[in-house]
Coordinates of C-alpha atoms and ligand atoms in Angstrom, one line a residue:
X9 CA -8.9 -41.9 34.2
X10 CA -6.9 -44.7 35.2
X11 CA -5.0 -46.8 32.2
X12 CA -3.8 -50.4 32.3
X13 CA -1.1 -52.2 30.7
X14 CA -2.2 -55.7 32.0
X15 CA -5.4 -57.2 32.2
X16 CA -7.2 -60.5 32.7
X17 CA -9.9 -61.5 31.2
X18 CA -13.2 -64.3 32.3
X19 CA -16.3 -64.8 30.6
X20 CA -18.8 -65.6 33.3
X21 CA -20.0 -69.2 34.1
X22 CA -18.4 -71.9 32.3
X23 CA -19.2 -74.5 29.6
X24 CA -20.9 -76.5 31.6
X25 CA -22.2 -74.4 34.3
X26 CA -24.3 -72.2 32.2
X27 CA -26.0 -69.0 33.2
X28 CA -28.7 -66.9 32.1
X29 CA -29.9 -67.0 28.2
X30 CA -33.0 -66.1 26.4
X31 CA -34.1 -67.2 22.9
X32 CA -31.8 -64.0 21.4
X33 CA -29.0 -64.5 23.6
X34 CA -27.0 -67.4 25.6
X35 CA -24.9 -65.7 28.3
X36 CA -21.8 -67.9 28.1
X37 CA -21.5 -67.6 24.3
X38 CA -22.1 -64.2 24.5
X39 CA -19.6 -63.6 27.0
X40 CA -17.2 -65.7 25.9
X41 CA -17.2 -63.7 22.4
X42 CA -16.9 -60.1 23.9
X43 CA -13.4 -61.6 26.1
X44 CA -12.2 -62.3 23.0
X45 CA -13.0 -59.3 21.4
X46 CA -11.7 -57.3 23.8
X47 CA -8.7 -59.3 24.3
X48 CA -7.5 -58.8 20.8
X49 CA -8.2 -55.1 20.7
X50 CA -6.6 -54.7 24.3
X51 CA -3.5 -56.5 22.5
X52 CA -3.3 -54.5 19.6
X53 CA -3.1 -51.2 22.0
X54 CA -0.3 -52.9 23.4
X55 CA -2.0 -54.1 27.0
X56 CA -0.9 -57.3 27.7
X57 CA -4.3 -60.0 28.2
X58 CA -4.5 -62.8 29.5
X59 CA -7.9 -64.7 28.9
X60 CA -9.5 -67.5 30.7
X61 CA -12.6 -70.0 30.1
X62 CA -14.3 -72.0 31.6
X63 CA -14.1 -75.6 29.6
X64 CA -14.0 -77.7 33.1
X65 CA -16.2 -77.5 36.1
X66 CA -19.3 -79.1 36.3
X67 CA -20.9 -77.1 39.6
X68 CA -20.8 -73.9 40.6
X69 CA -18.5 -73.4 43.3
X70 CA -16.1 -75.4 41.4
X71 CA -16.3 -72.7 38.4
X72 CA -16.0 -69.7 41.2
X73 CA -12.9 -71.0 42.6
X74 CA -11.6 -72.1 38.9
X75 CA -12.4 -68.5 37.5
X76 CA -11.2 -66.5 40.9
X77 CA -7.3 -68.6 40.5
X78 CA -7.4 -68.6 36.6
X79 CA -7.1 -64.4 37.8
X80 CA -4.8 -64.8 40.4
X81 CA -2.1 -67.1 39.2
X82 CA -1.5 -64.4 36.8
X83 CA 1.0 -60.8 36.9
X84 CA -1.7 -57.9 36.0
X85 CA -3.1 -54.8 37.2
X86 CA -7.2 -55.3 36.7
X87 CA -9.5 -58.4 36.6
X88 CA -12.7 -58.3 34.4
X89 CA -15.0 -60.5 34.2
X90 CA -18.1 -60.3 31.7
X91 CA -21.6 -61.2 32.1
X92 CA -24.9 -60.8 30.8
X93 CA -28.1 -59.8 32.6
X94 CA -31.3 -61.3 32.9
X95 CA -34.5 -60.3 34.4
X96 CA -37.9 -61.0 32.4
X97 CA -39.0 -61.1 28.5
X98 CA -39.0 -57.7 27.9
X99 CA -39.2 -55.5 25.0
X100 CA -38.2 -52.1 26.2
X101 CA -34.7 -51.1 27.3
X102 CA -32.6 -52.2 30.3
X103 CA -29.2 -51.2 30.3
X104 CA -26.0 -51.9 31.2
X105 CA -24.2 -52.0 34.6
X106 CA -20.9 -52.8 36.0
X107 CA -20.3 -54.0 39.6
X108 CA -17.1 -53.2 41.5
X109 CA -15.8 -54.2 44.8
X110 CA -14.5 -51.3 46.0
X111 CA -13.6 -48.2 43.7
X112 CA -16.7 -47.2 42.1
X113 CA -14.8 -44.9 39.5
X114 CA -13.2 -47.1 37.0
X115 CA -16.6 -49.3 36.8
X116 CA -18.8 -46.1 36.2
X117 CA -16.7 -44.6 33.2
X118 CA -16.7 -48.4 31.4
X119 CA -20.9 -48.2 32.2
X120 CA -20.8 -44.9 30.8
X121 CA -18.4 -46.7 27.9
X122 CA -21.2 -49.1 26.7
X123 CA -23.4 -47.0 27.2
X124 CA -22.6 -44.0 24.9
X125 CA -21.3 -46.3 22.3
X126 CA -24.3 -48.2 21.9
X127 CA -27.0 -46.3 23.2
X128 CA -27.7 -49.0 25.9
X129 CA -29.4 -47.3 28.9
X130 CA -26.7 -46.8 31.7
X131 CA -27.2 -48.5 35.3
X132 CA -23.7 -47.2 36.6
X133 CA -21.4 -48.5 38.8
X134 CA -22.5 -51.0 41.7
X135 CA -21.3 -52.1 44.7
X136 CA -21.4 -55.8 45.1
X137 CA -19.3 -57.3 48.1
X138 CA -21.1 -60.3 47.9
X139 CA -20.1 -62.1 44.6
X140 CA -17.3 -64.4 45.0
X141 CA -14.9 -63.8 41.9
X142 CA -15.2 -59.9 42.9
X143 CA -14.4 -60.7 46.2
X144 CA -11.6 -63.5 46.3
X145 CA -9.4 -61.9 43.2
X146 CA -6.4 -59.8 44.8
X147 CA -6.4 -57.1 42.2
X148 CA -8.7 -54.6 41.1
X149 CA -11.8 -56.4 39.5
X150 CA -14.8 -55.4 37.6
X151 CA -17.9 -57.5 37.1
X152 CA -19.0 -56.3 33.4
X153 CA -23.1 -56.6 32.8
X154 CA -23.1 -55.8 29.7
X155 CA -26.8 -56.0 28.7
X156 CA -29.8 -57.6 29.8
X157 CA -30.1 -61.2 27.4
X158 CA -34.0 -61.0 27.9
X159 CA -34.6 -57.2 26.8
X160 CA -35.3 -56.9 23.1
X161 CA -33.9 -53.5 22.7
X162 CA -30.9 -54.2 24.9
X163 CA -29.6 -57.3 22.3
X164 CA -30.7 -55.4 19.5
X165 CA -28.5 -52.6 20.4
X166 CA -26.0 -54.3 21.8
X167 CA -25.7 -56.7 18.4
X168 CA -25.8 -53.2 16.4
X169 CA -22.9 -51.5 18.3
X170 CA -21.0 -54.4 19.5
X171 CA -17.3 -53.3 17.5
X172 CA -18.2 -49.6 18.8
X173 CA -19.1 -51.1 22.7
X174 CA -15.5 -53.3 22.3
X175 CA -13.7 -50.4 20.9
X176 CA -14.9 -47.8 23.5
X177 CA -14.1 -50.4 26.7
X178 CA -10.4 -51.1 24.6
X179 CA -10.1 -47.2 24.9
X180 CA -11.0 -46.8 28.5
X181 CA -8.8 -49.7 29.5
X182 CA -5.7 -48.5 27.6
X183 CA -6.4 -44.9 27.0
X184 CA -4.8 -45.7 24.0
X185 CA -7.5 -45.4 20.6
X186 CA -7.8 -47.9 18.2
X187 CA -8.4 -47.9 14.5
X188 CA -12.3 -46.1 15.2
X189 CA -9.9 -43.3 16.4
X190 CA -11.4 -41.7 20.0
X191 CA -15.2 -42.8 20.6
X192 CA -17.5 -40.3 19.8
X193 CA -19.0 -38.7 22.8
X194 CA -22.2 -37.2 23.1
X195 CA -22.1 -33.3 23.8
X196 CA -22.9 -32.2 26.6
X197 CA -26.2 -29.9 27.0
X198 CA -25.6 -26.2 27.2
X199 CA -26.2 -24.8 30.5
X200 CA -28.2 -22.0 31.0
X201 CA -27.4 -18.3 32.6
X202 CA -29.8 -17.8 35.3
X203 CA -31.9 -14.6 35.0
X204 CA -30.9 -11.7 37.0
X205 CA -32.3 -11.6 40.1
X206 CA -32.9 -15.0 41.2
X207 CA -32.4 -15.9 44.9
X208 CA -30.7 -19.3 43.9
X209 CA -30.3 -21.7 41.0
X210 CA -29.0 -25.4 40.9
X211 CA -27.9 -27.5 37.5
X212 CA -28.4 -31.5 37.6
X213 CA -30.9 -34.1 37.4
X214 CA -34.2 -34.2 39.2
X215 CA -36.7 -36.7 40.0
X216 CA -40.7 -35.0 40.0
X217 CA -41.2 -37.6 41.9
X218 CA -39.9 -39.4 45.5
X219 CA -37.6 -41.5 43.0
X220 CA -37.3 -45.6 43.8
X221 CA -38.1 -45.2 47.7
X222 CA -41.4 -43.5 46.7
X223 CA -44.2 -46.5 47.1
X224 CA -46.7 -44.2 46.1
X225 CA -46.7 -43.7 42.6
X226 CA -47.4 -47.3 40.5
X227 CA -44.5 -48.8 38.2
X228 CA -46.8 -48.4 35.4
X229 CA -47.4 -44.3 35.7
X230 CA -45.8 -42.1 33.6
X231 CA -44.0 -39.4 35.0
X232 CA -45.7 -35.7 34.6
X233 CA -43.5 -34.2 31.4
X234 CA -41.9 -37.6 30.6
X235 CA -43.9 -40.3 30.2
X236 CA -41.2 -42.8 28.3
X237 CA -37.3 -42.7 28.2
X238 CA -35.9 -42.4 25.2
X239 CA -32.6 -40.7 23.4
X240 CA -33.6 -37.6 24.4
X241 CA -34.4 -37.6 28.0
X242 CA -32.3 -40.7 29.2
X243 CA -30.2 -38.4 31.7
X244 CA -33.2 -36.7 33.4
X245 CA -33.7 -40.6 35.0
X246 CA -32.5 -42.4 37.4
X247 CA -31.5 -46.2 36.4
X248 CA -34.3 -48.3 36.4
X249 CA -34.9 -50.5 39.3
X250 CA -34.8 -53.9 39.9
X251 CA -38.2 -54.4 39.4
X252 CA -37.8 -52.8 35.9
X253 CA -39.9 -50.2 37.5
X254 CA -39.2 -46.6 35.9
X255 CA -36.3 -44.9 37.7
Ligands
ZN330 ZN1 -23.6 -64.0 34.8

């Protein structure tokens, strides 16, 4: 696990280049509340933060470039930005996700971050060479998605757990814990001794069916044993698509 000392901090968008909202949730308010957050717990682990707004641009090239030299006029070791997603009014579960330039590691342990803290379902790490404040700032830089601002279950969660989601990104950022003490972790599932005799045996997940390349099965059929993620069977899926298909 890699552990930071100096960080800068965006929300997404600007004050008057807004992005996505919903009737629950309003992207740059949102955002701008969870860089703040984070930047006061960051500081009280002893990182140093710098954070940056948007209060200026009025297009959105002019916010990129604003955002993007906010990051790089400044000494530090990792850019984040934060964001919220939006797809369609739903009311089931989206997730969170967290898009990297290059070096998928650090973005898939602060997915996995939200994710166990809040129960939020967890997209990973993804690769996005095409967004401009990913791809113009000189450091290491991750693209937080923290949840979906159109998914019922995603803002309720994320509203329920948002000190547990800041103090679990904090402790991946710093390695250092904060007053919760180290984020509770779920345990992992016992693994089972394979019976004697067997020609092989493999441990992981496992799709029953061809997974998101599969065009045959309908977005709207259940799977054979599990016909709805939940708590319990989260990790036997893969993240759900685009389409807010099942995984
Ligand atoms: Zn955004």
């Amino acid at each position: 696990m890699a552990y930071y000392t100096s960080v800068v901090i965006s929300s997404g968008h600007g004050l008057y280049v807004r992005g996505a909202s919903s009737p629950m949730l309003d992207e740059v308010d949102e955002a701008r509340i969870v860089t703040d957050a984070l930047a006061s717990e960051l500081s009280r682990r002893g990182v140093r933060v710098v954070t940056f707004h948007d209060d200026t641009s009025r297009d959105q090239s002019t916010n990129l470039r604003t955002i993007t030299d906010a990051h790089n006029d400044e000494q530090r070791e990792l850019d984040i930005s934060v964001h919220f997603n939006a797809f369609e009014q739903v009311d089931h579960g989206m997730g969170v996700e967290v898009l990297y330039y290059s070096g998928s590691e650090l973005a898939a342990e602060l997915s996995a971050a939200i994710a166990d803290a809040s129960g939020l379902i967890d997209r990973g790490a993804k690769q996005r060479q095409d967004l401009y404040v990913l791809a113009n700032t000189e450091e290491k830089c991750v693209l937080l998605e923290v949840c979906f601002c159109d998914s019922e279950e995603d803002v309720r969660l994320y509203r329920e757990h948002f000190d547990e989601i800041i103090d679990a990104l904090a402790f991946t950022i710093s390695g250092e814990e904060g007053e919760m003490g180290r984020p509770e972790r779920p345990p992992r599932p016992e693994r089972p001794e394979p019976p004697d005799g067997v020609l092989f045996h493999a441990v992981g997940r496992m799709s029953h069916f061809g997974g998101p390349d599969d065009t045959g099965v309908s977005e709207s059929e259940g799977l054979a044993f599990h016909h709805t993620i939940n708590g319990h069977n989260q990790h036997l899926f893969l993240p759900i698509d685009a389409t807010g298909g099942p995984g």
